[in-house]
Amino acid sequence: MKRRMGLVLAGTLAFSLALSGCGGSKGDGTGSESSAVQAGTGETTGASQADSGVDTAGFMMDVLNADIQTADVQKTSKDYTVPTNIYDRLVEIEVDDQGTSKIVPSLAEDWDISGDGLEYTFHLRQGVKFQNGNDFTAEDVVYTFNRLLTVQGGVNTELLDQVKGAAELIEGSADTLEGVEAVDDYTVKVTLKEPFAAFLSCLTAPGLSIYDSEATEAAGDQFGMDPAVTVGTGPFKFAGWTFNDQLVLEKNEDYWKGAPELPGVVIKIIPDTETQTMMFESGELDLIDLDFVTDAADRFLETYPDQIVQGPRVGITYFTMNFNIEPFQDVKVRQAVQMAIDRQAILDALYGGRGQVEHGIYPFGLIGFNDGKNKISYDPEGAKALLTEAGYGSGFTMELAADASASDTVTMALEIIKEQLAEAGIHAEIKNYDESTWLETRKAGELGSFMSTWTADFNDPENFIYTFFGNEEKTRIRSINYPDTAVMSRVSKARGIVNEDERLAEYQALEEKLIHEDAAWVPMYSRMHLWAVSKRVQNFKPVWSGVSDRMYYGVSLSE
């Protein structure tokens, strides 16, 4: 058994605001920012590709629009491509060809859950090696969970909110995490402070990747920064990083599932999407995320129809109405806004219809999605009638809050929404905010209507409904200010329902109440995530959640 390493508690802990109770807050760009990587120096961070000594001939060629900040998932709420491939988690999400997902064993080969839903006992896989040759044991799990809550500059702390003693460790009133115990070298017991049915789903999140206690502690603040000291149990090794140029991953020959078929991957950093397109067309890139070349997506579909791979982006674009701003206290006004927006037209105009209009909180592809839910119809005349009933027959003026840092497609969507609302007699004024003001105003609960997207951190409806309607603080910091505390109490209590069928039935009933009875927001659409792959790439599949990170294990190259 490897020697035990002491935990270093930071004198001042930096941790993110927990927005969802489990799973980071990344979907709409509001996740916690990680510390800068040698900002402004332009110098190489970590080992360069040349320093790594890796021959990259025959490697798959991928591309990112911007460099990562760190490969330490405890210090970033984005940039998960490298971590997804160099680390493993206790459990993973597996999705079949029909889109049905389930939680499957990984570093934990099985587990037991107590009848009251409070204790999870994980039986760890034996014989697993970290990429430096160290054995994986229960000590590494305990270390990882403790470090997540104590590392300086840490984020993703909300992943362990429900574990007994997490708050005390963060506050500094305890020096170890009470609810996590190594029973023996290959058994870990986790005790929750209250039942939380989505806990297993939480463990699939990248932020709970398992670290080598010895190597991570020895690396100090270079962990995640220097590839040579950044190790996991995953299918690829972090072999090189030349900042603003490229990242290099090399196959892990000793991977416990079996060595990857790919010899490795070079991930180029190329901000200019036209350059990306030209490099793909010239054969210099094997993979390109069409989310970042939206202007050329139709051309890719026409030119390379047999080289497009797609999967559902498990997230929902939504439009808000602030209950604290007149006249949104009136449900008929909110229902009128729902009916006045032609969501299919916006999806068609911005994304060529690649996706589907949504009618609730849980998007297509998520556990708990109910295709048979009530529908919201586009009906501008019906919207006018509701406004008349509410005493706003002459219409009213409302704000559309635009974040200056948002993509052009969001700006275009607001312009379309403005025109559609006008057809129902509603005068919408677009107000532009710089990014920091937009975020601060929203957090204060004072922002006007806006459009944004939430993408799944883990596959459970809790990640959506609790994020926005779990309590008064959560609905305030989204500038929704939904007032029904009885409904919010139900949302919170539903997290602890142990029977899965009962829990999903309650979540669907709450979705009906919030969206169709109370018109608490306008569900817009979910999208398909499209990738172009070269003819030599075989078996590439988008990550289940539809984020822009990639999993390279299982991919191969033909000659």
Coordinates of C-alpha atoms in Angstrom, one line a residue:
M1 CA 0.0 0.0 0.0
K2 CA 1.4 3.4 -1.0
R3 CA 2.4 5.7 1.9
R4 CA -0.3 8.1 3.0
M5 CA 0.1 11.7 2.0
G6 CA -1.0 14.5 4.2
L7 CA -3.6 16.9 2.9
V8 CA -2.6 20.5 2.4
L9 CA -5.4 22.8 3.5
A10 CA -5.2 26.2 1.9
G11 CA -5.3 29.1 4.3
T12 CA -7.8 30.8 2.2
L13 CA -10.1 28.6 0.2
A14 CA -11.4 29.7 -3.1
F15 CA -14.5 27.8 -4.2
S16 CA -17.3 28.3 -6.6
L17 CA -20.9 29.1 -5.9
A18 CA -22.9 25.9 -6.0
L19 CA -25.5 26.4 -8.6
S20 CA -26.9 22.9 -9.0
G21 CA -26.0 20.9 -5.9
C22 CA -24.1 18.4 -8.0
G23 CA -22.3 19.2 -11.2
G24 CA -20.6 22.4 -12.2
S25 CA -22.2 25.4 -13.8
K26 CA -20.9 25.4 -17.3
G27 CA -23.8 25.1 -19.7
D28 CA -24.4 28.8 -20.3
G29 CA -20.9 30.1 -19.8
T30 CA -21.3 31.0 -16.1
G31 CA -19.1 28.4 -14.6
S32 CA -16.3 29.4 -12.2
E33 CA -13.2 30.6 -13.9
S34 CA -10.0 28.8 -13.3
S35 CA -6.7 30.6 -12.6
A36 CA -4.9 31.9 -15.6
V37 CA -2.1 29.9 -17.2
Q38 CA 1.0 32.1 -17.3
A39 CA -1.3 34.9 -18.6
G40 CA 0.3 37.3 -21.0
T41 CA 3.7 35.6 -21.1
G42 CA 3.3 33.6 -24.3
E43 CA 5.7 31.1 -22.9
T44 CA 5.4 27.3 -23.1
T45 CA 3.4 25.8 -20.2
G46 CA 4.5 22.3 -19.2
A47 CA 6.5 20.1 -21.5
S48 CA 6.5 21.0 -25.2
Q49 CA 5.8 18.3 -27.7
A50 CA 9.5 18.2 -28.6
D51 CA 10.5 17.9 -25.0
S52 CA 8.1 14.9 -24.5
G53 CA 10.2 12.8 -27.0
V54 CA 7.0 11.4 -28.5
D55 CA 7.0 10.6 -32.2
T56 CA 3.6 11.9 -33.3
A57 CA 3.7 10.4 -36.8
G58 CA 0.4 8.5 -37.3
F59 CA -1.4 10.3 -34.5
M60 CA -5.0 11.5 -35.0
M61 CA -5.2 15.3 -35.6
D62 CA -7.8 17.2 -33.7
V63 CA -8.3 20.9 -33.1
L64 CA -9.5 23.3 -30.4
N65 CA -10.5 27.0 -30.8
A66 CA -8.6 28.1 -27.7
D67 CA -6.0 26.5 -25.4
I68 CA -7.0 24.9 -22.1
Q69 CA -6.2 26.5 -18.8
T70 CA -5.3 23.4 -16.8
A71 CA -5.8 19.6 -17.0
D72 CA -6.7 19.6 -13.3
V73 CA -10.4 19.1 -13.2
Q74 CA -10.6 20.4 -9.6
K75 CA -9.5 23.8 -10.9
T76 CA -11.6 24.1 -14.1
S77 CA -15.3 23.9 -14.8
K78 CA -14.6 23.5 -18.6
D79 CA -11.7 22.2 -20.7
Y80 CA -12.5 18.5 -20.1
T81 CA -11.1 16.9 -23.3
V82 CA -7.7 16.2 -21.8
P83 CA -9.0 15.1 -18.4
T84 CA -11.7 12.9 -20.0
N85 CA -9.0 10.9 -21.7
I86 CA -6.2 10.8 -19.1
Y87 CA -8.3 10.0 -16.0
D88 CA -11.1 7.6 -15.0
R89 CA -13.9 8.0 -12.6
L90 CA -15.5 5.5 -10.2
V91 CA -18.5 5.1 -12.6
E92 CA -19.3 6.3 -16.1
I93 CA -22.3 7.0 -18.3
E94 CA -22.8 4.6 -21.2
V95 CA -25.2 5.4 -24.1
D96 CA -26.5 2.8 -26.6
D97 CA -27.5 3.4 -30.2
Q98 CA -31.0 4.3 -29.2
G99 CA -29.8 7.0 -26.9
T100 CA -30.7 5.1 -23.7
S101 CA -28.1 5.8 -21.0
K102 CA -27.1 4.0 -17.9
I103 CA -24.4 4.1 -15.2
V104 CA -21.8 1.5 -15.6
P105 CA -18.8 0.4 -13.5
S106 CA -15.3 1.9 -14.1
L107 CA -12.8 2.2 -11.3
A108 CA -15.5 0.9 -9.0
E109 CA -16.5 -2.5 -10.3
D110 CA -19.7 -2.6 -8.2
W111 CA -21.4 -0.9 -5.3
D112 CA -24.0 -1.3 -2.6
I113 CA -26.5 1.4 -1.5
S114 CA -28.1 1.2 1.9
G115 CA -31.9 1.1 2.1
D116 CA -32.1 4.6 3.5
G117 CA -30.0 5.9 0.6
L118 CA -27.3 7.4 2.9
E119 CA -24.4 4.9 2.5
Y120 CA -22.7 4.0 -0.7
T121 CA -20.1 1.2 -0.5
F122 CA -17.8 1.0 -3.6
H123 CA -15.8 -2.1 -4.3
L124 CA -12.8 -1.0 -6.3
R125 CA -11.3 -2.7 -9.3
Q126 CA -8.0 -4.4 -8.4
G127 CA -4.9 -4.4 -10.5
V128 CA -5.4 -0.9 -12.0
K129 CA -2.2 1.1 -12.4
F130 CA -1.7 4.8 -12.7
Q131 CA 0.3 5.9 -15.7
N132 CA 3.4 6.2 -13.5
G133 CA 3.1 2.6 -12.4
N134 CA 1.6 3.3 -8.9
D135 CA -1.3 1.0 -7.8
F136 CA -4.8 2.5 -7.6
T137 CA -6.3 2.0 -4.1
A138 CA -9.0 3.3 -1.9
E139 CA -6.5 5.8 -0.5
D140 CA -6.5 7.6 -3.9
V141 CA -10.3 8.0 -3.8
V142 CA -10.2 9.4 -0.3
Y143 CA -7.4 11.8 -1.3
T144 CA -9.2 12.9 -4.4
F145 CA -12.5 13.7 -2.6
N146 CA -10.6 15.6 0.1
R147 CA -8.5 17.6 -2.3
L148 CA -11.5 18.7 -4.3
L149 CA -12.8 20.5 -1.3
T150 CA -9.5 22.0 -0.1
V151 CA -7.3 22.7 -3.1
Q152 CA -6.5 26.4 -3.5
G153 CA -8.3 27.9 -6.5
G154 CA -10.6 24.9 -6.5
V155 CA -14.0 24.7 -8.3
N156 CA -16.6 21.9 -8.7
T157 CA -16.9 21.6 -5.0
E158 CA -20.7 21.3 -5.4
L159 CA -20.1 17.8 -6.7
L160 CA -19.7 16.6 -3.1
D161 CA -22.2 18.9 -1.5
Q162 CA -24.3 16.0 -0.2
V163 CA -21.4 14.1 1.4
K164 CA -21.4 14.2 5.2
G165 CA -18.8 16.8 6.5
A166 CA -18.3 18.5 3.1
A167 CA -19.3 21.9 4.4
E168 CA -17.2 21.6 7.5
L169 CA -14.1 20.7 5.4
I170 CA -14.6 23.7 3.1
E171 CA -15.2 26.0 6.1
G172 CA -12.0 24.8 7.8
S173 CA -13.7 23.5 10.9
A174 CA -12.7 19.9 10.0
D175 CA -9.4 18.7 8.4
T176 CA -10.8 15.5 6.8
L177 CA -14.0 14.6 4.9
E178 CA -16.0 12.8 7.5
G179 CA -18.3 11.0 5.0
V180 CA -15.5 9.3 3.0
E181 CA -13.7 6.3 4.5
A182 CA -11.3 3.7 3.1
V183 CA -12.6 0.5 4.6
D184 CA -9.7 -1.4 3.2
D185 CA -7.4 -1.1 0.2
Y186 CA -10.2 -1.8 -2.3
T187 CA -13.3 -0.6 -0.5
V188 CA -14.6 2.9 0.0
K189 CA -17.6 3.9 2.0
V190 CA -19.3 7.3 1.3
T191 CA -21.9 8.6 3.7
L192 CA -24.3 11.3 2.6
K193 CA -25.8 13.9 5.0
E194 CA -29.2 13.2 3.5
P195 CA -30.5 10.9 0.7
F196 CA -29.6 12.1 -2.7
A197 CA -30.7 9.9 -5.5
A198 CA -28.6 11.5 -8.2
F199 CA -25.3 10.9 -6.3
L200 CA -24.2 8.1 -8.7
S201 CA -24.8 10.3 -11.7
C202 CA -22.7 13.0 -10.0
L203 CA -19.8 10.6 -9.8
T204 CA -19.7 10.4 -13.6
A205 CA -18.8 14.1 -13.9
P206 CA -15.3 15.0 -15.1
G207 CA -14.7 16.9 -11.9
L208 CA -14.6 13.7 -9.9
S209 CA -11.9 12.1 -11.9
I210 CA -9.6 10.1 -9.6
Y211 CA -6.1 11.2 -8.9
D212 CA -2.9 9.4 -7.7
S213 CA -2.4 10.7 -4.1
E214 CA 1.4 10.4 -4.2
A215 CA 2.0 11.9 -7.6
T216 CA -0.6 14.7 -7.2
E217 CA 0.7 15.7 -3.8
A218 CA 4.3 15.6 -5.1
A219 CA 3.5 17.7 -8.2
G220 CA 2.0 20.5 -6.1
D221 CA 0.8 23.5 -8.2
Q222 CA 2.3 21.9 -11.3
F223 CA -0.3 19.2 -11.3
G224 CA -2.5 19.8 -14.4
M225 CA 0.1 22.2 -15.8
D226 CA 3.2 20.0 -16.4
P227 CA 2.3 16.9 -18.4
A228 CA 5.2 15.0 -16.9
V229 CA 3.7 15.0 -13.4
T230 CA 0.0 14.9 -14.4
V231 CA -1.1 11.3 -14.3
G232 CA -4.2 9.3 -14.1
T233 CA -5.5 5.8 -14.8
G234 CA -7.0 6.7 -18.2
P235 CA -6.5 5.3 -21.7
F236 CA -4.1 8.1 -22.8
K237 CA -1.1 9.8 -21.2
F238 CA -0.7 13.6 -21.2
A239 CA 2.5 13.7 -23.2
G240 CA 3.1 17.3 -24.2
W241 CA 1.7 20.8 -24.1
T242 CA 3.0 23.8 -26.0
F243 CA 0.8 26.7 -24.9
N244 CA -1.3 28.2 -27.7
D245 CA 0.1 25.7 -30.2
Q246 CA -0.8 22.1 -29.4
L247 CA -1.6 19.3 -26.8
V248 CA -0.3 15.8 -27.2
L249 CA -1.9 12.6 -25.9
E250 CA -0.1 9.2 -26.2
K251 CA -1.8 5.8 -25.8
N252 CA -1.5 4.1 -22.4
E253 CA -0.3 0.6 -23.3
D254 CA -1.1 -0.6 -19.8
Y255 CA -4.7 0.7 -19.7
W256 CA -6.8 -1.6 -17.6
K257 CA -9.5 -1.9 -20.2
G258 CA -6.9 -2.7 -22.9
A259 CA -4.7 -0.3 -24.8
P260 CA -6.4 2.2 -27.2
E261 CA -6.3 1.5 -30.9
L262 CA -5.1 5.1 -31.6
P263 CA -1.4 5.6 -31.1
G264 CA -2.1 9.1 -29.9
V265 CA -3.8 12.4 -30.6
V266 CA -2.3 15.8 -31.4
I267 CA -4.8 18.6 -30.6
K268 CA -3.9 21.8 -32.4
I269 CA -4.9 25.2 -31.1
I270 CA -6.4 27.2 -34.0
P271 CA -8.7 30.1 -33.1
D272 CA -9.5 30.9 -36.8
T273 CA -12.4 28.7 -38.0
E274 CA -11.7 29.4 -41.7
T275 CA -8.2 28.0 -41.1
Q276 CA -9.7 24.9 -39.4
T277 CA -12.0 24.4 -42.4
M278 CA -9.1 24.6 -44.9
M279 CA -7.0 22.2 -42.8
F280 CA -9.8 19.7 -42.6
E281 CA -10.4 19.9 -46.4
S282 CA -6.6 19.5 -47.1
G283 CA -6.4 16.4 -44.8
E284 CA -4.4 18.1 -42.0
L285 CA -7.2 17.6 -39.5
D286 CA -9.1 14.5 -38.8
L287 CA -11.9 15.9 -36.6
I288 CA -13.7 19.3 -36.5
D289 CA -16.5 20.4 -34.2
L290 CA -19.2 22.0 -36.4
D291 CA -20.5 24.0 -33.5
F292 CA -17.4 26.2 -34.0
V293 CA -17.8 26.6 -37.7
T294 CA -21.5 27.3 -37.8
D295 CA -21.3 29.5 -40.9
A296 CA -19.9 26.5 -42.8
A297 CA -22.0 23.8 -41.3
D298 CA -24.4 23.6 -44.3
R299 CA -21.5 23.3 -46.7
F300 CA -20.0 20.5 -44.7
L301 CA -23.3 18.7 -44.7
E302 CA -23.5 19.0 -48.5
T303 CA -19.9 18.3 -49.3
Y304 CA -19.2 15.5 -46.8
P305 CA -22.6 13.9 -46.1
D306 CA -20.9 10.5 -45.3
Q307 CA -18.4 12.1 -42.9
I308 CA -20.8 13.7 -40.5
V309 CA -21.2 12.2 -37.0
Q310 CA -23.9 13.5 -34.7
G311 CA -25.6 13.0 -31.4
P312 CA -28.0 14.9 -29.2
R313 CA -26.7 17.9 -27.3
V314 CA -28.2 17.1 -24.0
G315 CA -29.1 20.6 -23.0
I316 CA -31.9 23.1 -23.3
T317 CA -31.9 26.7 -24.6
Y318 CA -34.4 28.7 -22.6
F319 CA -35.9 32.2 -22.5
T320 CA -36.6 33.8 -19.1
M321 CA -39.2 36.1 -17.6
N322 CA -38.4 37.9 -14.4
F323 CA -41.3 37.5 -11.9
N324 CA -40.2 40.7 -10.1
I325 CA -40.6 42.8 -13.2
E326 CA -44.1 44.0 -14.3
P327 CA -46.2 42.6 -15.9
F328 CA -44.6 39.1 -15.5
Q329 CA -46.4 38.5 -12.2
D330 CA -49.5 37.6 -14.3
V331 CA -49.5 34.0 -15.6
K332 CA -51.5 35.0 -18.6
V333 CA -48.8 37.4 -19.7
R334 CA -46.2 34.7 -19.3
Q335 CA -48.3 32.3 -21.2
A336 CA -48.7 34.9 -23.9
V337 CA -45.0 35.2 -24.3
Q338 CA -44.7 31.4 -24.5
M339 CA -47.2 31.4 -27.4
A340 CA -45.7 34.5 -29.2
I341 CA -42.3 33.0 -29.8
D342 CA -42.0 30.7 -32.9
R343 CA -39.2 28.5 -31.6
Q344 CA -39.1 26.2 -34.7
A345 CA -38.5 29.3 -36.9
I346 CA -35.6 30.3 -34.7
L347 CA -34.1 26.8 -34.7
D348 CA -34.5 26.7 -38.5
A349 CA -33.0 30.1 -39.0
L350 CA -30.0 29.6 -36.7
Y351 CA -29.2 25.9 -37.0
G352 CA -30.9 24.7 -40.1
G353 CA -33.5 22.9 -37.9
R354 CA -30.9 20.5 -36.5
G355 CA -32.5 19.8 -33.2
Q356 CA -36.0 19.8 -31.8
V357 CA -38.4 22.3 -30.1
E358 CA -38.7 21.5 -26.4
H359 CA -41.8 21.8 -24.2
G360 CA -40.4 21.4 -20.7
I361 CA -37.3 21.5 -18.5
Y362 CA -35.7 18.2 -19.4
P363 CA -34.3 18.0 -22.9
F364 CA -34.2 15.1 -25.3
G365 CA -31.5 12.5 -24.3
L366 CA -31.8 13.2 -20.6
I367 CA -33.1 10.6 -18.1
G368 CA -36.6 11.7 -17.3
F369 CA -37.4 13.2 -20.7
N370 CA -41.1 12.8 -21.5
D371 CA -41.9 13.0 -25.1
G372 CA -45.6 12.9 -24.3
K373 CA -45.7 16.1 -22.3
N374 CA -48.1 18.9 -23.1
K375 CA -47.0 21.1 -26.0
I376 CA -46.7 24.8 -26.2
S377 CA -48.1 26.1 -29.5
Y378 CA -47.0 29.0 -31.5
D379 CA -50.1 31.2 -31.6
P380 CA -49.6 35.0 -31.8
E381 CA -53.4 35.6 -32.0
G382 CA -53.9 33.5 -28.9
A383 CA -51.2 35.5 -27.2
K384 CA -53.0 38.7 -28.1
A385 CA -56.2 37.3 -26.6
L386 CA -54.4 36.4 -23.3
L387 CA -52.9 39.9 -23.1
T388 CA -56.3 41.4 -23.5
E389 CA -57.7 39.2 -20.7
A390 CA -54.7 40.3 -18.5
G391 CA -55.4 44.0 -19.2
Y392 CA -52.6 44.5 -21.7
G393 CA -54.6 44.7 -24.9
S394 CA -52.4 47.6 -26.0
G395 CA -49.3 45.6 -25.3
F396 CA -46.4 46.5 -23.0
T397 CA -42.6 47.1 -23.1
M398 CA -40.1 44.6 -21.9
E399 CA -36.3 44.3 -21.9
L400 CA -34.3 41.7 -23.8
A401 CA -30.9 41.6 -22.0
A402 CA -28.0 40.9 -24.3
D403 CA -24.6 39.8 -23.1
A404 CA -22.0 41.4 -25.3
S405 CA -19.7 38.4 -25.0
A406 CA -22.4 36.0 -26.3
S407 CA -22.1 34.4 -29.7
D408 CA -23.6 36.0 -32.8
T409 CA -26.3 33.3 -32.9
V410 CA -27.6 34.5 -29.5
T411 CA -27.7 38.0 -30.8
M412 CA -29.6 36.9 -33.9
A413 CA -32.1 35.0 -31.8
L414 CA -32.9 38.0 -29.7
E415 CA -33.5 40.0 -32.9
I416 CA -35.9 37.4 -34.1
I417 CA -37.7 37.1 -30.7
K418 CA -38.1 40.9 -30.7
E419 CA -39.8 40.8 -34.1
Q420 CA -42.0 37.8 -33.1
L421 CA -43.1 39.5 -29.8
A422 CA -44.0 42.6 -31.8
E423 CA -46.5 40.5 -33.8
A424 CA -48.4 39.9 -30.5
G425 CA -48.3 43.6 -29.5
I426 CA -45.3 43.3 -27.2
H427 CA -42.6 45.9 -27.6
A428 CA -39.2 44.4 -26.7
E429 CA -36.1 46.5 -26.4
I430 CA -32.7 44.9 -26.6
K431 CA -30.4 46.3 -24.0
N432 CA -26.7 45.4 -24.3
Y433 CA -24.5 44.7 -21.2
D434 CA -20.8 44.0 -20.9
E435 CA -20.3 40.4 -19.7
S436 CA -19.4 41.2 -16.1
T437 CA -22.4 43.6 -15.7
W438 CA -24.7 41.1 -17.3
L439 CA -23.6 38.4 -14.9
E440 CA -23.7 40.6 -11.8
T441 CA -27.2 41.9 -12.7
R442 CA -28.4 38.4 -13.3
K443 CA -27.0 37.2 -10.0
A444 CA -28.7 40.0 -8.2
G445 CA -32.0 38.8 -9.7
E446 CA -32.5 42.1 -11.6
L447 CA -31.9 41.2 -15.2
G448 CA -34.6 41.5 -17.8
S449 CA -35.6 38.6 -20.1
F450 CA -32.7 36.8 -21.8
M451 CA -31.9 33.6 -23.7
S452 CA -29.3 31.1 -22.6
T453 CA -28.4 27.4 -22.6
W454 CA -27.9 24.8 -19.9
T455 CA -26.1 21.6 -20.9
A456 CA -26.1 18.5 -18.7
D457 CA -23.2 18.1 -16.2
F458 CA -24.6 14.6 -15.4
N459 CA -27.5 12.6 -16.7
D460 CA -30.3 13.3 -14.3
P461 CA -33.2 15.7 -14.3
E462 CA -32.0 17.0 -10.9
N463 CA -29.2 18.8 -12.8
F464 CA -31.8 20.9 -14.6
I465 CA -34.8 21.4 -12.3
Y466 CA -32.9 21.9 -9.1
T467 CA -30.4 24.3 -10.8
F468 CA -33.2 26.7 -11.6
F469 CA -36.0 26.0 -9.2
G470 CA -34.4 24.2 -6.2
N471 CA -34.8 27.2 -3.8
E472 CA -35.3 30.9 -3.7
E473 CA -31.6 31.6 -4.1
K474 CA -31.2 29.5 -7.2
T475 CA -34.2 31.1 -8.9
R476 CA -33.0 34.5 -7.9
I477 CA -29.5 34.2 -9.2
R478 CA -31.0 33.2 -12.6
S479 CA -33.2 36.4 -12.5
I480 CA -36.3 34.3 -12.7
N481 CA -37.5 34.9 -9.1
Y482 CA -40.1 32.2 -9.2
P483 CA -42.1 32.8 -6.0
D484 CA -43.9 29.5 -5.2
T485 CA -41.9 28.2 -2.2
A486 CA -44.2 25.1 -2.0
V487 CA -43.1 24.0 -5.5
M488 CA -39.5 24.7 -4.7
S489 CA -39.8 22.6 -1.6
R490 CA -41.1 19.7 -3.7
V491 CA -38.1 20.1 -6.1
S492 CA -35.7 19.9 -3.2
K493 CA -37.4 17.0 -1.5
A494 CA -37.5 15.0 -4.8
R495 CA -33.8 14.7 -4.7
G496 CA -34.1 12.3 -1.8
I497 CA -36.8 10.0 -3.2
V498 CA -35.0 6.6 -3.3
N499 CA -37.5 4.8 -5.6
E500 CA -36.5 5.8 -9.1
D501 CA -39.9 5.5 -10.7
E502 CA -41.5 7.6 -7.9
R503 CA -38.7 10.2 -8.3
L504 CA -39.0 10.5 -12.0
A505 CA -42.8 10.7 -11.8
E506 CA -42.5 13.6 -9.3
Y507 CA -40.0 15.4 -11.5
Q508 CA -42.4 15.1 -14.5
A509 CA -45.3 16.4 -12.4
L510 CA -43.1 19.3 -11.3
E511 CA -42.2 20.0 -14.9
E512 CA -45.9 20.2 -15.8
K513 CA -46.6 22.6 -12.9
L514 CA -43.6 24.9 -13.6
I515 CA -43.9 25.1 -17.4
H516 CA -47.5 24.5 -18.3
E517 CA -49.4 25.8 -15.3
D518 CA -47.1 28.5 -14.1
A519 CA -45.3 29.4 -17.4
A520 CA -42.1 29.9 -15.4
W521 CA -40.0 30.2 -18.5
V522 CA -40.1 29.5 -22.2
P523 CA -38.4 26.2 -23.2
M524 CA -36.9 26.9 -26.6
Y525 CA -35.1 23.9 -28.2
S526 CA -32.3 21.4 -27.9
R527 CA -29.8 20.8 -30.6
M528 CA -28.0 18.1 -32.4
H529 CA -24.2 18.2 -32.1
L530 CA -22.4 17.6 -35.4
W531 CA -18.8 16.7 -36.2
A532 CA -17.0 16.2 -39.4
V533 CA -14.5 13.3 -39.4
S534 CA -11.9 12.4 -42.0
K535 CA -12.4 9.2 -43.9
R536 CA -9.7 7.4 -42.0
V537 CA -11.4 7.9 -38.6
Q538 CA -13.4 5.0 -37.4
N539 CA -15.9 4.7 -34.5
F540 CA -15.8 8.3 -33.3
K541 CA -18.8 9.1 -31.1
P542 CA -19.8 12.4 -29.6
V543 CA -19.7 12.6 -25.8
W544 CA -23.1 11.6 -24.4
S545 CA -23.8 15.1 -23.0
G546 CA -23.2 16.9 -26.3
V547 CA -20.5 19.1 -24.9
S548 CA -17.5 20.0 -27.1
D549 CA -15.2 17.6 -25.2
R550 CA -14.0 14.4 -26.9
M551 CA -13.4 10.8 -25.8
Y552 CA -10.8 9.1 -28.0
Y553 CA -11.0 5.6 -26.5
G554 CA -12.6 3.2 -29.0
V555 CA -11.6 5.4 -32.0
S556 CA -9.3 3.9 -34.6
L557 CA -7.6 5.0 -37.9
S558 CA -7.7 3.2 -41.1
E559 CA -4.7 3.1 -43.4

